[in-house]
Amino acid sequence: MPFDILPPRDVPKQKQEEFNHTYFQGIIVEIGNLKKYETFVPNQDKNNAYLGKKIGEIATAAEFYRFTYEHIIQKIRSVDVIWFNVRKMPAMLFEVEHSADIKNSLSKFVELQDFYTDFRIVAADVRKKEFETKLSLEVFRPIHNRVKFISYDDVSTLHARMNELTTLESSLTL
């Protein structure tokens, strides 16, 4: 199995988490690309390895679109993956939460509560209860109905099925 997907056991835990984070970040970017969104990853992640490439090479938005006030942009430009619609507005934000505090991600999402944007936390199934507990806090009420939890398994399944569909469609020349 390629090192990008499953690092060897002798790699330190922190480095393994970094690989897992980048791997799922890459899958989310690829799904967004297949769905015809412009995809963005933050500058600090662009050089991370994803399946033999830099993740910045598969993201389609070279820079962050300035769609609102600078103070809001500064808070959300570090979101793991952003899908922009054809009007260069953020359609969906994703945070991959391997071990970090989910509350930090939810705080970023609150910044866009006035926009027509959806939010996703992507993590291991074991973190779903933590997600639900944090999301139930009063401070997150404005975005409560727009934030969903997606497990790593579900993201992987969606990615595989979308690739299968794309391959089938191209073989049928639709």
PDB file of C-alpha atoms in Angstrom, residues 6 16 43 59 61-62 80 114 129 135 151 167:
ATOM      1  CA  LEU A   6      -1.021   4.085   5.083  1.00  0.00           C
ATOM      2  CA  GLN A  16       0.586   9.347  10.794  1.00  0.00           C
ATOM      3  CA  ASN A  43      -1.635  27.580   1.787  1.00  0.00           C
ATOM      4  CA  ALA A  59      -7.231  21.825  -5.845  1.00  0.00           C
ATOM      5  CA  ALA A  61      -8.729  27.410  -6.974  1.00  0.00           C
ATOM      6  CA  ALA A  62      -5.187  28.748  -6.899  1.00  0.00           C
ATOM      7  CA  ASP A  80      -9.302  22.323   5.371  1.00  0.00           C
ATOM      8  CA  ASP A 114     -25.041  34.820   7.075  1.00  0.00           C
ATOM      9  CA  LYS A 129     -20.951  11.870  19.902  1.00  0.00           C
ATOM     10  CA  LEU A 135     -22.818  21.362  18.201  1.00  0.00           C
ATOM     11  CA  SER A 151     -17.457   9.615   8.810  1.00  0.00           C
ATOM     12  CA  THR A 167     -15.738   6.191 -15.349  1.00  0.00           C
TER      13      THR A 167
END
